[in-house]
Amino acid sequence: MATMYPRASSTGATPSEEMNGTGNLMDFLDEPFPDVGTYEDFHTIDWLREKSRDTDRHRKITTKSKESYWELIKSLLDAWSGWVVMLLIGMLTGTLAGVIDLAVDWMTDLKEGVCLSALYYSREQCCWTSNETTFDDRDKCPQWQKWAELMTGHSEVICVFSPTNGSRHGAGAYVLNYFLYVLWALLFSFLAVSLVRVFAPYACGSGIPEIKTILSGFIIRGYLGKWTLLIKTVTLVLAVSSGLSLGKEGPLVHVACCCGNLFCSLFSKYSKNEGKRREVLSAAAAAGVSVAFGAPIGGVLFSLEEVSYYFPLKTLWRSFFAALVAAFTLRAINPFGNSRLVLFYVEYHTPWYMAELVPFILLGVFGGLWGALFIRGNIAWCRRRKTTLLGKYPVLEVIVITGITAVLAFPNPYTRRSTSELISELFNDCGALESSQLCDYVNNPNMSRPVDDIPDRPAGPGVYSALWQLALALIFKIVITIFTFGMKIPSGLFIPSMAVGAIAGRIVGIAVEQMAYHHHDWIIFKNWCRPGADCVTPGLYAMVGAAACLGGVTRMTVSLVVIMFELTGGLEYIVPLMAAAVTSKWVADAFGKEGIYESHIQLNGYPYLDVRDEFTHRTLATDVMRPRRSEPPLAVLTQDSTTVEDVETLIKDTDYNGFPVVVSRESERLIGFVQRRELTVAIKTARQKQDGVVSSSVVYFTEDNPQVAEACDPQPLKLRRILNLSPFTVTDHTPMETVVDIFRKLGLRQCLVTRSGRLLGIITKKDVLRHMAQMMNQDPESIMFN
């Protein structure tokens, strides 16, 4: 049921109207009011109204296009403006993502050393250009020197022990590298939190909870502004480079939406219509995920499944185009240097077997348990941060968490490196050229198989050492991520969650691999794992574990599976990914239906009506509507007996978003609804532009022109133009289950309650959220905004 917003008729004034002063009144009414149709900060938009305004705009353009060739060209430009905006969003988002990737790689390596041949090279780029790196010493790069080696001439490892100074120099170099690693981490995090706090407070966090709320129709001024875009981009590099347990993928969605909001200002079609603006932001979110993971299709599905509230078919096409352009732009920059778009490309040579579904499902159970644990722990910590003195010292909190992270991370090689490098190593299959500790297997000297078909082998000492280090890294990541997410710096959750799952998955994969090697005669291995065969791929278990933990935290399903196989190129392993994702969601849902983003929305008190929530309580509209019996009567306006002074007093004394208009206070027969902001702007504009409008002027909402009885009477003010003649109404006996569905599917700000045409009360979106919170035993006072 659409709400129609009437337009003033363009009728000329008659001589009698000019005599009584109504001619100027009608001329004034035919002019559009400035700022009418806009919304105040922390308010909800009216979706039906925005849709109606866009329909009127499109109708006018279509009519004018038949008048001249110039109007026809303007109509064509208007039709193609959406695709132009998508092109610009994709190009800028892809460019920013490429720059961020390159800067993060360089600054992350800067904590450990520097490239002598070119200071702006990361370690990997430095070794690519070096002609001194040999195959035997492929892990050593003469052009790359750690800080201790550069400053003292001694490295951490002394090949030839000297009784006089060898051990002392080696320990001293290690301590110096340790100290500089912590110092660089503290410097990066301090710069990040300082820039956020001083220049752009909205640049902190992941951004996805706020993006979800904005796309549902909420106004947060400045959250998608130019300063936020600039500071978020810069501080995201600093935060990720500091070594904190966070990622850049979630904040890239925020960056992409800032780009979308920036280009919306170029076209009035989007800048003056909040509903159309949100269609662009939905497509921008898809472009953000596209460049974050190199997953264009996954980005579109992520926007559809996770963040968007209103997603028409036209937005689906444009989201796909924006994600495509962003992916092409990122591929042209080639920040990973591997001529591939994906971040963690894998190439496994062994298929998975049905018996492996058991450990895959167990990894899904682990992912669900981890997701539930993380959400509860993180929300408890964030709530403590908001309600204690801890929240007053965000800089100190970031410095302390960074110091603890750096001090504990440096001794373990799996926590010292960047999280993306860790996940990449955990995903990799062990080939003949791999030199990682995870690939330190005991080789059979008589083996004559091809390089790509290495059989299962017994684990060597390096593998067992790596398992202990990975176990410690798993505990460290689980604990520190709970305290890191939500600090006043840009912080994503995708990569840390994937790291927890990848570590657990790799450990399980190695365990299954060794069981299959040493007990190939067991019934579970007998049918598919012959002696000397390549049966188990531990990297696949890491990939499945990463998907399970990410799904347990975010509760994504379809988009998660697509992102994972686009991210890794593992199209053959969709079924294991699906099994783990579904299992993790089921297990996590057993402890709570909300994912991490929905939990933070509730924590911040944003008015977000989740379409996935079910409301089955048997209450009626009369139980929720305002005013209650103990409250003062509903503030209303009459159609022809309210003065300008009365209206201004009502606006001053109340903070309601709008007022119902009735025939009279005695009859309470509903005429329509007028928005507070439009009423304020209309009266202010009338006082400036229309002669004779004073405090005692009568405000009319009637269709007929008001008549001035005597020449000494003040000029009347007709405001029927801003009156919504068809506000959405329900009866007092309408079930709240129906009312909740109406608010969700139509995006209403408020709904009037009537009985036989007589106004009884009003239900706002805030009332619906408060009532749902009460029915679900939550804190209704946490809903802070209108």
JSON list of C-alpha atoms in Angstrom, two decimals, residues 490-613:
[
{"chain": "A", "resi": 490, "resn": "PRO", "atom": "CA", "xyz": [39.36, 0.86, 12.06]},
{"chain": "A", "resi": 491, "resn": "SER", "atom": "CA", "xyz": [39.01, -2.83, 12.83]},
{"chain": "A", "resi": 492, "resn": "GLY", "atom": "CA", "xyz": [37.64, -5.60, 10.65]},
{"chain": "A", "resi": 493, "resn": "LEU", "atom": "CA", "xyz": [36.66, -9.04, 11.84]},
{"chain": "A", "resi": 494, "resn": "PHE", "atom": "CA", "xyz": [36.79, -11.20, 8.71]},
{"chain": "A", "resi": 495, "resn": "ILE", "atom": "CA", "xyz": [40.50, -11.97, 8.67]},
{"chain": "A", "resi": 496, "resn": "PRO", "atom": "CA", "xyz": [40.94, -12.56, 12.46]},
{"chain": "A", "resi": 497, "resn": "SER", "atom": "CA", "xyz": [37.96, -14.95, 12.44]},
{"chain": "A", "resi": 498, "resn": "MET", "atom": "CA", "xyz": [39.35, -16.77, 9.42]},
{"chain": "A", "resi": 499, "resn": "ALA", "atom": "CA", "xyz": [42.74, -17.00, 11.13]},
{"chain": "A", "resi": 500, "resn": "VAL", "atom": "CA", "xyz": [41.25, -18.71, 14.20]},
{"chain": "A", "resi": 501, "resn": "GLY", "atom": "CA", "xyz": [39.44, -21.21, 11.98]},
{"chain": "A", "resi": 502, "resn": "ALA", "atom": "CA", "xyz": [42.42, -21.77, 9.71]},
{"chain": "A", "resi": 503, "resn": "ILE", "atom": "CA", "xyz": [44.71, -22.55, 12.65]},
{"chain": "A", "resi": 504, "resn": "ALA", "atom": "CA", "xyz": [42.21, -24.98, 14.15]},
{"chain": "A", "resi": 505, "resn": "GLY", "atom": "CA", "xyz": [41.57, -26.53, 10.74]},
{"chain": "A", "resi": 506, "resn": "ARG", "atom": "CA", "xyz": [45.25, -27.03, 9.97]},
{"chain": "A", "resi": 507, "resn": "ILE", "atom": "CA", "xyz": [45.79, -28.73, 13.32]},
{"chain": "A", "resi": 508, "resn": "VAL", "atom": "CA", "xyz": [42.84, -31.05, 12.69]},
{"chain": "A", "resi": 509, "resn": "GLY", "atom": "CA", "xyz": [44.03, -31.68, 9.12]},
{"chain": "A", "resi": 510, "resn": "ILE", "atom": "CA", "xyz": [47.50, -32.74, 10.22]},
{"chain": "A", "resi": 511, "resn": "ALA", "atom": "CA", "xyz": [45.97, -34.98, 12.89]},
{"chain": "A", "resi": 512, "resn": "VAL", "atom": "CA", "xyz": [43.70, -36.69, 10.34]},
{"chain": "A", "resi": 513, "resn": "GLU", "atom": "CA", "xyz": [46.60, -36.98, 7.90]},
{"chain": "A", "resi": 514, "resn": "GLN", "atom": "CA", "xyz": [48.83, -38.73, 10.44]},
{"chain": "A", "resi": 515, "resn": "MET", "atom": "CA", "xyz": [46.00, -41.01, 11.53]},
{"chain": "A", "resi": 516, "resn": "ALA", "atom": "CA", "xyz": [45.43, -42.01, 7.93]},
{"chain": "A", "resi": 517, "resn": "TYR", "atom": "CA", "xyz": [49.16, -42.68, 7.45]},
{"chain": "A", "resi": 518, "resn": "HIS", "atom": "CA", "xyz": [49.75, -44.68, 10.61]},
{"chain": "A", "resi": 519, "resn": "HIS", "atom": "CA", "xyz": [46.35, -46.44, 10.71]},
{"chain": "A", "resi": 520, "resn": "HIS", "atom": "CA", "xyz": [45.44, -46.90, 7.07]},
{"chain": "A", "resi": 521, "resn": "ASP", "atom": "CA", "xyz": [43.97, -50.29, 7.92]},
{"chain": "A", "resi": 522, "resn": "TRP", "atom": "CA", "xyz": [41.21, -48.75, 10.07]},
{"chain": "A", "resi": 523, "resn": "ILE", "atom": "CA", "xyz": [37.76, -49.13, 8.57]},
{"chain": "A", "resi": 524, "resn": "ILE", "atom": "CA", "xyz": [37.28, -45.39, 8.13]},
{"chain": "A", "resi": 525, "resn": "PHE", "atom": "CA", "xyz": [40.46, -45.14, 6.02]},
{"chain": "A", "resi": 526, "resn": "LYS", "atom": "CA", "xyz": [40.46, -48.57, 4.43]},
{"chain": "A", "resi": 527, "resn": "ASN", "atom": "CA", "xyz": [38.13, -47.76, 1.53]},
{"chain": "A", "resi": 528, "resn": "TRP", "atom": "CA", "xyz": [39.73, -44.55, 0.34]},
{"chain": "A", "resi": 529, "resn": "CYS", "atom": "CA", "xyz": [43.25, -44.24, 1.72]},
{"chain": "A", "resi": 530, "resn": "ARG", "atom": "CA", "xyz": [45.73, -46.81, 0.44]},
{"chain": "A", "resi": 531, "resn": "PRO", "atom": "CA", "xyz": [49.32, -46.98, 1.72]},
{"chain": "A", "resi": 532, "resn": "GLY", "atom": "CA", "xyz": [51.54, -44.59, -0.20]},
{"chain": "A", "resi": 533, "resn": "ALA", "atom": "CA", "xyz": [48.60, -42.53, -1.51]},
{"chain": "A", "resi": 534, "resn": "ASP", "atom": "CA", "xyz": [48.01, -38.81, -1.12]},
{"chain": "A", "resi": 535, "resn": "CYS", "atom": "CA", "xyz": [44.79, -39.03, 0.92]},
{"chain": "A", "resi": 536, "resn": "VAL", "atom": "CA", "xyz": [44.43, -35.97, 3.17]},
{"chain": "A", "resi": 537, "resn": "THR", "atom": "CA", "xyz": [45.10, -32.31, 2.39]},
{"chain": "A", "resi": 538, "resn": "PRO", "atom": "CA", "xyz": [45.61, -30.34, 5.64]},
{"chain": "A", "resi": 539, "resn": "GLY", "atom": "CA", "xyz": [45.28, -27.04, 3.79]},
{"chain": "A", "resi": 540, "resn": "LEU", "atom": "CA", "xyz": [41.69, -27.93, 2.85]},
{"chain": "A", "resi": 541, "resn": "TYR", "atom": "CA", "xyz": [40.87, -28.38, 6.53]},
{"chain": "A", "resi": 542, "resn": "ALA", "atom": "CA", "xyz": [42.29, -24.92, 7.22]},
{"chain": "A", "resi": 543, "resn": "MET", "atom": "CA", "xyz": [40.07, -23.47, 4.49]},
{"chain": "A", "resi": 544, "resn": "VAL", "atom": "CA", "xyz": [36.97, -25.22, 5.87]},
{"chain": "A", "resi": 545, "resn": "GLY", "atom": "CA", "xyz": [37.82, -24.13, 9.43]},
{"chain": "A", "resi": 546, "resn": "ALA", "atom": "CA", "xyz": [38.20, -20.52, 8.29]},
{"chain": "A", "resi": 547, "resn": "ALA", "atom": "CA", "xyz": [34.76, -20.60, 6.66]},
{"chain": "A", "resi": 548, "resn": "ALA", "atom": "CA", "xyz": [33.24, -22.19, 9.78]},
{"chain": "A", "resi": 549, "resn": "CYS", "atom": "CA", "xyz": [34.59, -19.58, 12.19]},
{"chain": "A", "resi": 550, "resn": "LEU", "atom": "CA", "xyz": [33.67, -16.68, 9.94]},
{"chain": "A", "resi": 551, "resn": "GLY", "atom": "CA", "xyz": [30.16, -18.10, 9.58]},
{"chain": "A", "resi": 552, "resn": "GLY", "atom": "CA", "xyz": [29.86, -18.61, 13.34]},
{"chain": "A", "resi": 553, "resn": "VAL", "atom": "CA", "xyz": [30.66, -14.96, 13.99]},
{"chain": "A", "resi": 554, "resn": "THR", "atom": "CA", "xyz": [28.69, -13.31, 11.17]},
{"chain": "A", "resi": 555, "resn": "ARG", "atom": "CA", "xyz": [26.00, -16.01, 10.55]},
{"chain": "A", "resi": 556, "resn": "MET", "atom": "CA", "xyz": [26.52, -15.72, 6.80]},
{"chain": "A", "resi": 557, "resn": "THR", "atom": "CA", "xyz": [25.78, -18.80, 4.69]},
{"chain": "A", "resi": 558, "resn": "VAL", "atom": "CA", "xyz": [25.35, -18.43, 0.93]},
{"chain": "A", "resi": 559, "resn": "SER", "atom": "CA", "xyz": [27.56, -15.39, 0.50]},
{"chain": "A", "resi": 560, "resn": "LEU", "atom": "CA", "xyz": [30.18, -16.93, 2.80]},
{"chain": "A", "resi": 561, "resn": "VAL", "atom": "CA", "xyz": [30.54, -20.07, 0.68]},
{"chain": "A", "resi": 562, "resn": "VAL", "atom": "CA", "xyz": [30.78, -18.05, -2.54]},
{"chain": "A", "resi": 563, "resn": "ILE", "atom": "CA", "xyz": [33.34, -15.67, -1.03]},
{"chain": "A", "resi": 564, "resn": "MET", "atom": "CA", "xyz": [35.46, -18.60, 0.17]},
{"chain": "A", "resi": 565, "resn": "PHE", "atom": "CA", "xyz": [35.64, -20.39, -3.16]},
{"chain": "A", "resi": 566, "resn": "GLU", "atom": "CA", "xyz": [36.26, -17.10, -5.01]},
{"chain": "A", "resi": 567, "resn": "LEU", "atom": "CA", "xyz": [38.88, -16.21, -2.41]},
{"chain": "A", "resi": 568, "resn": "THR", "atom": "CA", "xyz": [40.79, -19.46, -2.83]},
{"chain": "A", "resi": 569, "resn": "GLY", "atom": "CA", "xyz": [39.79, -20.65, -6.28]},
{"chain": "A", "resi": 570, "resn": "GLY", "atom": "CA", "xyz": [38.69, -23.93, -4.67]},
{"chain": "A", "resi": 571, "resn": "LEU", "atom": "CA", "xyz": [35.51, -24.46, -6.68]},
{"chain": "A", "resi": 572, "resn": "GLU", "atom": "CA", "xyz": [35.71, -28.23, -6.21]},
{"chain": "A", "resi": 573, "resn": "TYR", "atom": "CA", "xyz": [35.33, -27.92, -2.44]},
{"chain": "A", "resi": 574, "resn": "ILE", "atom": "CA", "xyz": [31.94, -26.19, -2.23]},
{"chain": "A", "resi": 575, "resn": "VAL", "atom": "CA", "xyz": [30.26, -29.11, -0.43]},
{"chain": "A", "resi": 576, "resn": "PRO", "atom": "CA", "xyz": [32.72, -29.15, 2.52]},
{"chain": "A", "resi": 577, "resn": "LEU", "atom": "CA", "xyz": [32.40, -25.38, 2.77]},
{"chain": "A", "resi": 578, "resn": "MET", "atom": "CA", "xyz": [28.62, -25.59, 2.73]},
{"chain": "A", "resi": 579, "resn": "ALA", "atom": "CA", "xyz": [28.58, -28.32, 5.39]},
{"chain": "A", "resi": 580, "resn": "ALA", "atom": "CA", "xyz": [30.85, -26.33, 7.69]},
{"chain": "A", "resi": 581, "resn": "ALA", "atom": "CA", "xyz": [28.98, -23.04, 7.15]},
{"chain": "A", "resi": 582, "resn": "VAL", "atom": "CA", "xyz": [25.55, -24.54, 7.85]},
{"chain": "A", "resi": 583, "resn": "THR", "atom": "CA", "xyz": [26.79, -26.45, 10.91]},
{"chain": "A", "resi": 584, "resn": "SER", "atom": "CA", "xyz": [28.47, -23.39, 12.38]},
{"chain": "A", "resi": 585, "resn": "LYS", "atom": "CA", "xyz": [25.31, -21.33, 11.93]},
{"chain": "A", "resi": 586, "resn": "TRP", "atom": "CA", "xyz": [23.13, -23.99, 13.57]},
{"chain": "A", "resi": 587, "resn": "VAL", "atom": "CA", "xyz": [25.46, -24.34, 16.53]},
{"chain": "A", "resi": 588, "resn": "ALA", "atom": "CA", "xyz": [25.90, -20.59, 16.98]},
{"chain": "A", "resi": 589, "resn": "ASP", "atom": "CA", "xyz": [22.15, -19.96, 16.65]},
{"chain": "A", "resi": 590, "resn": "ALA", "atom": "CA", "xyz": [21.59, -22.35, 19.55]},
{"chain": "A", "resi": 591, "resn": "PHE", "atom": "CA", "xyz": [23.29, -19.77, 21.81]},
{"chain": "A", "resi": 592, "resn": "GLY", "atom": "CA", "xyz": [21.73, -16.66, 20.23]},
{"chain": "A", "resi": 593, "resn": "LYS", "atom": "CA", "xyz": [20.18, -15.63, 16.93]},
{"chain": "A", "resi": 594, "resn": "GLU", "atom": "CA", "xyz": [22.17, -12.41, 16.49]},
{"chain": "A", "resi": 595, "resn": "GLY", "atom": "CA", "xyz": [25.47, -12.27, 14.67]},
{"chain": "A", "resi": 596, "resn": "ILE", "atom": "CA", "xyz": [28.24, -9.91, 15.73]},
{"chain": "A", "resi": 597, "resn": "TYR", "atom": "CA", "xyz": [26.94, -7.01, 13.62]},
{"chain": "A", "resi": 598, "resn": "GLU", "atom": "CA", "xyz": [23.36, -7.30, 14.90]},
{"chain": "A", "resi": 599, "resn": "SER", "atom": "CA", "xyz": [24.71, -7.52, 18.45]},
{"chain": "A", "resi": 600, "resn": "HIS", "atom": "CA", "xyz": [26.65, -4.27, 18.01]},
{"chain": "A", "resi": 601, "resn": "ILE", "atom": "CA", "xyz": [23.55, -2.62, 16.52]},
{"chain": "A", "resi": 602, "resn": "GLN", "atom": "CA", "xyz": [21.63, -3.54, 19.67]},
{"chain": "A", "resi": 603, "resn": "LEU", "atom": "CA", "xyz": [24.52, -2.44, 21.87]},
{"chain": "A", "resi": 604, "resn": "ASN", "atom": "CA", "xyz": [24.57, 1.01, 20.24]},
{"chain": "A", "resi": 605, "resn": "GLY", "atom": "CA", "xyz": [20.79, 1.34, 20.36]},
{"chain": "A", "resi": 606, "resn": "TYR", "atom": "CA", "xyz": [20.26, 1.88, 16.63]},
{"chain": "A", "resi": 607, "resn": "PRO", "atom": "CA", "xyz": [16.62, 1.58, 15.46]},
{"chain": "A", "resi": 608, "resn": "TYR", "atom": "CA", "xyz": [17.12, -1.44, 13.23]},
{"chain": "A", "resi": 609, "resn": "LEU", "atom": "CA", "xyz": [14.24, -3.82, 12.46]},
{"chain": "A", "resi": 610, "resn": "ASP", "atom": "CA", "xyz": [15.86, -7.06, 11.40]},
{"chain": "A", "resi": 611, "resn": "VAL", "atom": "CA", "xyz": [13.76, -8.82, 8.77]},
{"chain": "A", "resi": 612, "resn": "ARG", "atom": "CA", "xyz": [15.03, -12.17, 10.08]},
{"chain": "A", "resi": 613, "resn": "ASP", "atom": "CA", "xyz": [13.60, -11.72, 13.57]}
]
